[in-house]
Short mmCIF file of C-alpha atoms in Angstrom, two decimals:
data_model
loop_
_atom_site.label_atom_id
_atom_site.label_comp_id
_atom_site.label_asym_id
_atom_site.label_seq_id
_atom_site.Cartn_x
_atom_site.Cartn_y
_atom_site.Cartn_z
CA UNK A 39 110.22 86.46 110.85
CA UNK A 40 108.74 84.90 107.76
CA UNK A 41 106.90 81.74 108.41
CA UNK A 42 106.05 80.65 104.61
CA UNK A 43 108.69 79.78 101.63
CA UNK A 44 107.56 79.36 98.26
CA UNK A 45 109.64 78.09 95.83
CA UNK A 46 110.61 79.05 92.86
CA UNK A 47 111.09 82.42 93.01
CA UNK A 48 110.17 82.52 90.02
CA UNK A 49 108.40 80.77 87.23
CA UNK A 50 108.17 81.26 83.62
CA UNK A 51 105.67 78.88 81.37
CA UNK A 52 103.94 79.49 78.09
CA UNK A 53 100.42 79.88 77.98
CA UNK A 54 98.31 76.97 78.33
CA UNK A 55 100.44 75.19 80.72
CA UNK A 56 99.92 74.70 84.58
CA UNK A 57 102.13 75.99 86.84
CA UNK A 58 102.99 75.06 90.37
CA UNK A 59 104.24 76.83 93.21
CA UNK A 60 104.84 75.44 96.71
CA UNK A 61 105.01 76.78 99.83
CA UNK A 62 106.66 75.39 103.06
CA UNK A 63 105.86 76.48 106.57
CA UNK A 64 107.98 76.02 110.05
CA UNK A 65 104.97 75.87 112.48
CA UNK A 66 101.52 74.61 113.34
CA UNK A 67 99.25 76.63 111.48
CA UNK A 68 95.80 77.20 111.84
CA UNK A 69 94.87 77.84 108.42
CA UNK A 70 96.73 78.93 104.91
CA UNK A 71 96.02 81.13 102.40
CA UNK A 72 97.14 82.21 99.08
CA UNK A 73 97.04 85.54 97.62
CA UNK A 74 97.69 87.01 94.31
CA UNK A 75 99.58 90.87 93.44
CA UNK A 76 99.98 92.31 90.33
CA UNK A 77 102.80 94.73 90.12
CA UNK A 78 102.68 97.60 92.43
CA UNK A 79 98.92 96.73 93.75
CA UNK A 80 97.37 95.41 96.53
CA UNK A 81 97.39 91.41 97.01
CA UNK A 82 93.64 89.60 96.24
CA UNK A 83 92.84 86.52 98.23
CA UNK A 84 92.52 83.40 95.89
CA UNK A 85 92.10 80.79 98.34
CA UNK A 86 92.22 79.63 102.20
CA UNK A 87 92.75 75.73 103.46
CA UNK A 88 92.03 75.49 106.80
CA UNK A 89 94.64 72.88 108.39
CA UNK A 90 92.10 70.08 108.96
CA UNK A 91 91.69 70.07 104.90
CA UNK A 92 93.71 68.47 102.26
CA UNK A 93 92.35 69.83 99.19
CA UNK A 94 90.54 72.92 97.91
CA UNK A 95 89.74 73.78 94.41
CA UNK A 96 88.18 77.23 92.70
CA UNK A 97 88.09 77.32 89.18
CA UNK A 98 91.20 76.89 87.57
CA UNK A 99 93.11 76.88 91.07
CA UNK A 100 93.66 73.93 93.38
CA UNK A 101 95.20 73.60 95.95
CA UNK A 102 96.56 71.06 98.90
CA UNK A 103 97.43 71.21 102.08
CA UNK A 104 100.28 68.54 103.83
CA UNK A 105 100.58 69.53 107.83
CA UNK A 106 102.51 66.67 108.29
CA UNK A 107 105.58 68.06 105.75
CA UNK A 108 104.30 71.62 106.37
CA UNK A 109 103.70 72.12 103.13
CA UNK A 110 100.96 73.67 100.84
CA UNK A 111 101.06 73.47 96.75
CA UNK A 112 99.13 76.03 94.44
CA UNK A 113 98.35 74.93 90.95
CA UNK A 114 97.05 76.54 88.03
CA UNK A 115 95.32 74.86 85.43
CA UNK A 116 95.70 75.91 81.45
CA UNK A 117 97.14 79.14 82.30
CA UNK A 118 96.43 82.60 80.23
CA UNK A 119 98.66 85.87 79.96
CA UNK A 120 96.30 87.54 82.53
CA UNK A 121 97.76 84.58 85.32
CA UNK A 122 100.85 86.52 85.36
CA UNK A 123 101.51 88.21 88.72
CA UNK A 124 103.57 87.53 92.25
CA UNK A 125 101.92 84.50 94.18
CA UNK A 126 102.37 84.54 98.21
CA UNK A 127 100.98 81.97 100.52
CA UNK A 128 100.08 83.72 104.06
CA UNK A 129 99.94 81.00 107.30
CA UNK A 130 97.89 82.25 110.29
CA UNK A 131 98.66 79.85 113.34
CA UNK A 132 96.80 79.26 116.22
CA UNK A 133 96.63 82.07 118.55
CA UNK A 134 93.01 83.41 118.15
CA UNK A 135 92.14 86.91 119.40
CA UNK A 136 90.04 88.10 117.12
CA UNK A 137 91.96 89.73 114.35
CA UNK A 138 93.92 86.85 112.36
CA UNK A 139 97.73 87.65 111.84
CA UNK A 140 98.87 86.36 108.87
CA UNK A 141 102.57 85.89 108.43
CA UNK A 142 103.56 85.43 104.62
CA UNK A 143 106.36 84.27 102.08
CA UNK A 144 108.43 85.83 99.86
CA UNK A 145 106.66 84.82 97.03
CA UNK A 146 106.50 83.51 93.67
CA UNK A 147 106.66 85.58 90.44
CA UNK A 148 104.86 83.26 87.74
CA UNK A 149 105.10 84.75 84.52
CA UNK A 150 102.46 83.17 81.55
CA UNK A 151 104.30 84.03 78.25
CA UNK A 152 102.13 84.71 75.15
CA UNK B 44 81.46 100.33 96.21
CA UNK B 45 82.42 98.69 99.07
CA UNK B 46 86.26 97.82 99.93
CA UNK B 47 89.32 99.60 101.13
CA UNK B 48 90.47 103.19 100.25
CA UNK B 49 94.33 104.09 100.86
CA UNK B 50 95.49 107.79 100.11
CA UNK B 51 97.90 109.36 98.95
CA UNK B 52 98.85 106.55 95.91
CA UNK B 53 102.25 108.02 95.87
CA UNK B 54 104.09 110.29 98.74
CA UNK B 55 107.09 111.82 98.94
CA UNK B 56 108.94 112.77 102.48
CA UNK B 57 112.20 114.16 103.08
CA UNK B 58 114.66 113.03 105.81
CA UNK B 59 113.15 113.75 109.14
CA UNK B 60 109.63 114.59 108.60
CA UNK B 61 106.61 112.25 109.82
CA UNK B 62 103.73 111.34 107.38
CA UNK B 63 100.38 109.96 107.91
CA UNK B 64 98.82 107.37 105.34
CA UNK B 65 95.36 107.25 105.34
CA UNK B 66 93.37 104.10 105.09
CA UNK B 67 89.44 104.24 105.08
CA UNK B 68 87.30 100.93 104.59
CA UNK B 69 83.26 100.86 103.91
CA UNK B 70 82.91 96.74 104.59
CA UNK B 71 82.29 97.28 108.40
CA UNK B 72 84.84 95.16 109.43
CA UNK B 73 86.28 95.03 113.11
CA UNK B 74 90.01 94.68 112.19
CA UNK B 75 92.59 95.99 110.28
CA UNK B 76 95.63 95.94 109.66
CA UNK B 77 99.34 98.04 108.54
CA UNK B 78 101.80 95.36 106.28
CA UNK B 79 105.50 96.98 104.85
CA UNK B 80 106.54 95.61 101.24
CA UNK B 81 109.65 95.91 100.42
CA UNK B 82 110.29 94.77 96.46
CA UNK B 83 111.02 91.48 95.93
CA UNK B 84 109.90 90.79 99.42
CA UNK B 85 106.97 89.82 100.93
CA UNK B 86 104.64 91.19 103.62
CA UNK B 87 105.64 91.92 107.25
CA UNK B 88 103.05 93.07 110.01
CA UNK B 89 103.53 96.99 111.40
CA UNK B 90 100.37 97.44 113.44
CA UNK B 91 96.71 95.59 113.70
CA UNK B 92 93.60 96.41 115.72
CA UNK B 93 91.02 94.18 116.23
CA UNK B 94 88.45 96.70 117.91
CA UNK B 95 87.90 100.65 117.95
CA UNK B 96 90.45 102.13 120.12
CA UNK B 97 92.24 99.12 120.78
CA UNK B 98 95.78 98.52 118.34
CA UNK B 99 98.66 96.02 118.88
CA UNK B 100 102.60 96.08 117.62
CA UNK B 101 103.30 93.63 114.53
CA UNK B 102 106.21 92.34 113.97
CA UNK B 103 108.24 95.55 112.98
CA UNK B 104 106.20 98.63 114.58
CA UNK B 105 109.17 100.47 115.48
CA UNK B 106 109.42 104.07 114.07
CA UNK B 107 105.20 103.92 113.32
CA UNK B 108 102.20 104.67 115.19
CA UNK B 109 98.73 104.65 114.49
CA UNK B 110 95.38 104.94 115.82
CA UNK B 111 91.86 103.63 115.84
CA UNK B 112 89.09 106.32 116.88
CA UNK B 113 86.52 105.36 114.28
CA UNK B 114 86.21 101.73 113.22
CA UNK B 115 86.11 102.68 109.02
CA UNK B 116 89.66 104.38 109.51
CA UNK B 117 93.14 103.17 110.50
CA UNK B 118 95.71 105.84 109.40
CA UNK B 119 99.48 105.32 109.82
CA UNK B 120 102.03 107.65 110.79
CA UNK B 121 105.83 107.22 109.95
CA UNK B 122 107.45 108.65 111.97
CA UNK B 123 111.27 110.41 111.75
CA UNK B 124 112.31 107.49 114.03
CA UNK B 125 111.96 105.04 110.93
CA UNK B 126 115.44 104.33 109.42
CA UNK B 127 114.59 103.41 105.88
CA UNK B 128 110.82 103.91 105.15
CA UNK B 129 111.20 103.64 101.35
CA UNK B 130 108.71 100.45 100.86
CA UNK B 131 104.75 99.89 99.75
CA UNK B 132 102.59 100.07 102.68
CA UNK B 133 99.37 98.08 102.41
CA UNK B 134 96.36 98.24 104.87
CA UNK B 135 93.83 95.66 105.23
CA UNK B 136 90.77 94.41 106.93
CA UNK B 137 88.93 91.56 108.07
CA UNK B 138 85.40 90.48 110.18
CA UNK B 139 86.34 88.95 113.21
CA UNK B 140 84.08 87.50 115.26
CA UNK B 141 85.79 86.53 118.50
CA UNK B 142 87.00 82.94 118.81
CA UNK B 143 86.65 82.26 114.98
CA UNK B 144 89.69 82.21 112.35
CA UNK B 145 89.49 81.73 108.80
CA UNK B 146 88.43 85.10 107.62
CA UNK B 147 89.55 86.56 104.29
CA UNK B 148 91.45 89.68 104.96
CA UNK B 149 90.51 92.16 101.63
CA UNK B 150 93.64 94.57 101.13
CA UNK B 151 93.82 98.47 99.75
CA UNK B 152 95.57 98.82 96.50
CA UNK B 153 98.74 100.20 98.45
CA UNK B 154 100.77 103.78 99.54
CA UNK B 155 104.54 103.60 97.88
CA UNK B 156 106.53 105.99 100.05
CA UNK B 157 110.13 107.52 98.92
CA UNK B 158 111.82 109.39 100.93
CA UNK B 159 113.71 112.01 99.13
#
């Protein structure tokens, strides 16, 4: 089953503006991550918030963390054509042997128009 | 250049037949992993393995197999038993030392299978 939900689905902004997708979760994680996939290739790992953190920021991406509403938010600042792609948050909760098993979303497609 | 090498880019099967994709990685990683994408959708677990010849089931390893005799390669078969393997298959990797979490898992650039 799929532990993340991002809403929207889908998002459409013009270029310069920040988006914002959010992701909800059902259980205790042990970390979060967020991913990005351009059409038809593989996904590229943006960020990870580990669940004692609130608050991470690279670049032009921040993002926050809210165990208590299970919830996670990705923003992007002043956003450019290239930003468009599907955005999927990935959860990995806390049973720990060795390799991580991450469990993600559906997805956001965020598309940056010219 | 170091990363994660999936082959073929595009494969065809017809009804009945089992196919391998390959799925090589130079970052000397312990684990990897098998995730099904199905468009629109996002990923869902097939098989992992943490170790050389060691592999566990995901979430939806029926109708696959796979194995782990050398630690750079984790090939997939689908097998005939798989219902509707039309979908992008994506393998992955990530260190893992043992009692630590919050490693990035690096992916391939994906297999799309169609079964004709």
């Amino acid at each position: 089953s799929q532990q993340g939900e991002e809403d929207p689905q889908a998002l459409s902004i013009q270029e310069g503006e920040n988006a914002t997708m959010n992701c909800s979760y059902k259980t205790s994680i042990n970390n979060l991550q967020w991913y990005r996939q351009n059409s038809g290739r593989g996904l590229v790992h943006l960020i990870l918030i580990r669940s004692n953190e609130r608050e991470k920021h690279s670049g032009r991406l921040r993002v926050t963390l809210d165990t208590s509403k299970k919830s996670s938010s990705l923003l992007i600042t002043a956003s450019r054509a290239a930003d468009t792609a599907s955005y999927f948050c990935a959860t990995v909760s806390p049973v720990i042997q060795g390799a991580q098993k991450l469990v993600f979303g559906q997805g956001t497609r965020l598309t940056i128009n010219p | 250049d170091g990363g994660i090498t999936q082959s073929p880019k595009y494969l065809f099967r017809k009804e009945g037949q089992n196919v391998t994709l390959s799925c090589e990685q130079n970052l000397n990683h312990d684990a990897m992993y098998w995730y099904r994408q199905d468009p629109g959708q996002g990923l869902r677990l097939i098989y992992y393995s943490q170790i050389v010849n060691d592999f566990q089931k995901g979430d939806i390893a029926e109708g696959y197999s796979v194995s782990r005799e050398k630690k750079e390669s984790f090939p997939l078969t689908v097998t005939s038993a798989q219902k509707n393997p039309t979908a992008f298959y994506l393998c992955a990797s990530s260190i893992t030392p043992r009692g630590l979490s919050g490693n990035t898992i690096y992916f391939g650039e994906g297999s799309w299978l169609t079964v004709v």
